[in-house]
CSV table of C-alpha atoms and ligand atoms in Angstrom, one decimal:
chain,number,residue,atom,x,y,z
H,1,UNK,CA,-0.5,8.0,-15.4
H,2,UNK,CA,0.8,4.4,-14.7
H,3,UNK,CA,-0.2,3.4,-11.4
H,4,UNK,CA,3.5,2.6,-10.6
H,5,UNK,CA,4.8,6.0,-11.6
H,6,UNK,CA,2.5,7.6,-9.1
H,7,UNK,CA,4.0,5.2,-6.3
H,8,UNK,CA,7.6,6.0,-7.6
H,9,UNK,CA,6.7,9.9,-7.6
H,10,UNK,CA,5.4,9.9,-4.0
H,11,UNK,CA,8.1,7.7,-2.5
H,12,UNK,CA,10.5,10.7,-3.0
H,13,UNK,CA,8.4,12.3,-0.3
H,14,UNK,CA,8.7,9.7,2.3
H,15,UNK,CA,9.7,10.8,5.6
H,16,UNK,CA,12.0,8.0,6.6
H,17,UNK,CA,15.1,9.1,8.8
H,18,UNK,CA,15.0,6.2,11.2
H,19,UNK,CA,14.8,3.3,8.9
H,20,UNK,CA,16.4,5.2,5.7
H,21,UNK,CA,13.6,2.8,3.9
H,22,UNK,CA,11.4,4.9,1.5
H,23,UNK,CA,8.2,3.5,0.6
H,24,UNK,CA,5.7,4.8,-2.3
H,25,UNK,CA,2.3,3.3,-2.8
H,26,UNK,CA,-0.7,4.3,-5.3
H,27,UNK,CA,-4.3,2.8,-5.5
H,28,UNK,CA,-6.6,3.2,-8.1
H,29,UNK,CA,-10.2,3.8,-7.2
H,30,UNK,CA,-13.3,2.3,-9.0
H,31,UNK,CA,-13.8,5.8,-10.5
H,32,UNK,CA,-10.4,5.7,-11.9
H,33,UNK,CA,-8.7,8.1,-9.7
H,34,UNK,CA,-5.2,7.6,-8.5
H,35,UNK,CA,-4.3,8.1,-4.7
H,36,UNK,CA,-0.8,8.1,-3.5
H,37,UNK,CA,1.1,7.8,-0.2
H,38,UNK,CA,4.4,7.2,1.3
H,39,UNK,CA,5.5,6.3,4.6
H,40,UNK,CA,5.7,8.9,7.4
H,41,UNK,CA,8.3,8.0,10.3
H,42,UNK,CA,8.2,9.3,14.0
H,43,UNK,CA,11.0,9.6,16.6
H,44,UNK,CA,8.4,7.6,18.6
H,45,UNK,CA,8.9,4.8,16.4
H,46,UNK,CA,5.4,3.1,16.8
H,47,UNK,CA,3.6,6.2,15.6
H,48,UNK,CA,5.1,6.0,12.3
H,49,UNK,CA,2.7,5.0,9.2
H,50,UNK,CA,3.2,2.9,6.1
H,51,UNK,CA,3.0,4.4,2.4
H,52,UNK,CA,-0.3,2.2,1.8
H,53,UNK,CA,-2.0,3.8,4.9
H,54,UNK,CA,-1.4,7.2,3.6
H,55,UNK,CA,-2.6,6.3,0.2
H,56,UNK,CA,-6.0,5.0,1.5
H,57,UNK,CA,-6.3,7.9,3.6
H,58,UNK,CA,-5.9,9.9,0.7
H,59,UNK,CA,-8.4,7.9,-1.0
H,60,UNK,CA,-11.0,8.2,1.7
H,61,UNK,CA,-10.4,12.0,1.8
H,62,UNK,CA,-11.5,12.2,-1.8
H,63,UNK,CA,-14.6,10.3,-1.4
H,64,UNK,CA,-13.6,7.0,-2.9
H,65,UNK,CA,-14.0,3.7,-1.0
H,66,UNK,CA,-13.3,1.1,-3.6
H,67,UNK,CA,-9.7,0.0,-4.7
H,68,UNK,CA,-9.2,-1.8,-8.1
H,69,UNK,CA,-5.3,-1.9,-8.3
H,70,UNK,CA,-2.5,-1.4,-6.0
H,71,UNK,CA,1.2,-0.5,-6.6
H,72,UNK,CA,3.9,-0.3,-4.0
H,73,UNK,CA,7.7,0.6,-4.7
H,74,UNK,CA,10.7,0.7,-2.4
H,75,UNK,CA,14.4,0.5,-3.1
H,76,UNK,CA,14.6,-3.2,-1.8
H,77,UNK,CA,16.5,-6.1,-3.2
H,78,UNK,CA,13.4,-7.9,-3.8
H,79,UNK,CA,9.9,-6.5,-4.6
H,80,UNK,CA,8.7,-4.8,-1.5
H,81,UNK,CA,5.9,-6.8,0.5
H,82,UNK,CA,3.1,-4.9,2.4
H,83,UNK,CA,3.2,-5.6,6.3
H,84,UNK,CA,0.4,-7.7,7.8
H,85,UNK,CA,-1.4,-4.5,8.8
H,86,UNK,CA,-1.5,-2.9,5.5
H,87,UNK,CA,-2.6,-6.4,4.0
H,88,UNK,CA,-5.7,-6.0,6.3
H,89,UNK,CA,-6.2,-2.3,5.5
H,90,UNK,CA,-6.1,-3.0,1.7
H,91,UNK,CA,-8.7,-5.8,2.3
H,92,UNK,CA,-11.0,-3.3,3.7
H,93,UNK,CA,-11.3,-1.3,0.3
H,94,UNK,CA,-10.4,-4.0,-2.2
H,95,UNK,CA,-11.8,-7.4,-3.3
H,96,UNK,CA,-9.7,-10.3,-3.0
H,97,UNK,CA,-8.9,-10.4,-6.7
H,98,UNK,CA,-7.5,-6.9,-6.7
H,99,UNK,CA,-3.9,-6.9,-8.0
H,100,UNK,CA,-1.2,-5.6,-5.9
H,101,UNK,CA,2.3,-5.0,-7.9
H,102,UNK,CA,5.2,-5.0,-5.7
H,103,UNK,CA,8.2,-3.5,-7.0
H,104,UNK,CA,12.0,-2.6,-6.5
H,105,UNK,CA,13.6,0.4,-8.1
H,106,UNK,CA,15.0,-1.7,-10.8
H,107,UNK,CA,13.0,-3.8,-13.4
H,108,UNK,CA,11.8,-6.6,-10.6
H,109,UNK,CA,8.1,-6.7,-10.0
H,110,UNK,CA,5.8,-9.4,-8.5
H,111,UNK,CA,2.0,-9.3,-8.9
H,112,UNK,CA,-0.2,-10.9,-6.2
H,113,UNK,CA,-3.7,-10.4,-5.5
H,114,UNK,CA,-5.2,-9.2,-2.3
H,115,UNK,CA,-6.7,-12.6,-1.4
H,116,UNK,CA,-3.2,-14.2,-1.9
H,117,UNK,CA,-1.6,-11.9,0.3
H,118,UNK,CA,-4.2,-12.2,3.1
H,119,UNK,CA,-6.0,-15.7,2.8
H,120,UNK,CA,-8.5,-16.1,5.3
H,121,UNK,CA,-9.0,-12.4,6.0
H,122,UNK,CA,-11.0,-11.2,9.0
H,123,UNK,CA,-14.2,-9.7,7.2
H,124,UNK,CA,-17.9,-8.8,7.7
H,125,UNK,CA,-19.0,-12.5,7.8
H,126,UNK,CA,-17.1,-12.9,10.9
H,127,UNK,CA,-19.1,-10.2,13.0
H,128,UNK,CA,-22.5,-11.7,12.0
H,129,UNK,CA,-24.3,-13.0,15.1
C,1,LIG,N1,6.8,0.2,5.1
C,1,LIG,C1,5.7,0.6,4.1
C,1,LIG,O1,5.6,1.9,4.3
C,1,LIG,N2,5.3,-0.2,3.4
C,1,LIG,C2,5.4,-1.6,3.3
C,1,LIG,O2,4.7,-2.1,2.5
C,1,LIG,C3,6.6,-2.1,4.1
C,1,LIG,C4,7.3,-1.0,5.1
C,1,LIG,C5,7.5,1.3,5.7
C,1,LIG,C6,7.5,1.1,7.3
C,1,LIG,C7,8.7,2.0,7.7
C,1,LIG,O3,8.6,3.3,7.7
C,1,LIG,C8,9.7,1.5,6.9
C,1,LIG,O4,9.0,0.9,5.8
C,1,LIG,C9,10.7,0.3,7.3
C,1,LIG,O5,10.0,-0.8,8.0
């Protein structure tokens, strides 16, 4: 299955009654598995979670911890861009050269690497004494 198809499919299950903006995300693990997630909003708005967070949680729940490819899709006029928090979440499990394909529901797509999306990421080096 194409990663983008997994993101498109899971997007249908998004719980986004407050923003009306459904997002689907899918990550491919190092062993080849595909894990997907959608945004899940909450009446207490800050408690909502992004699609990327859901996909990453599904991956970890399956015992996979390395991401080799990412796809994100939404019904946006330009390819949907992951929020700052999700860029950091992706960087936790993906090397800087991992491609992130952002897509509209139409044909428009844009691919950037995790390193391009989050230059100068806070990482393990910063914690060393
Ligand atoms: N959202 C995501 O799930 N992923 C993104 O990459 C961008 C934004 C969600 C959060 C919220 O539920 C809705 O889109 C509107 O911001």
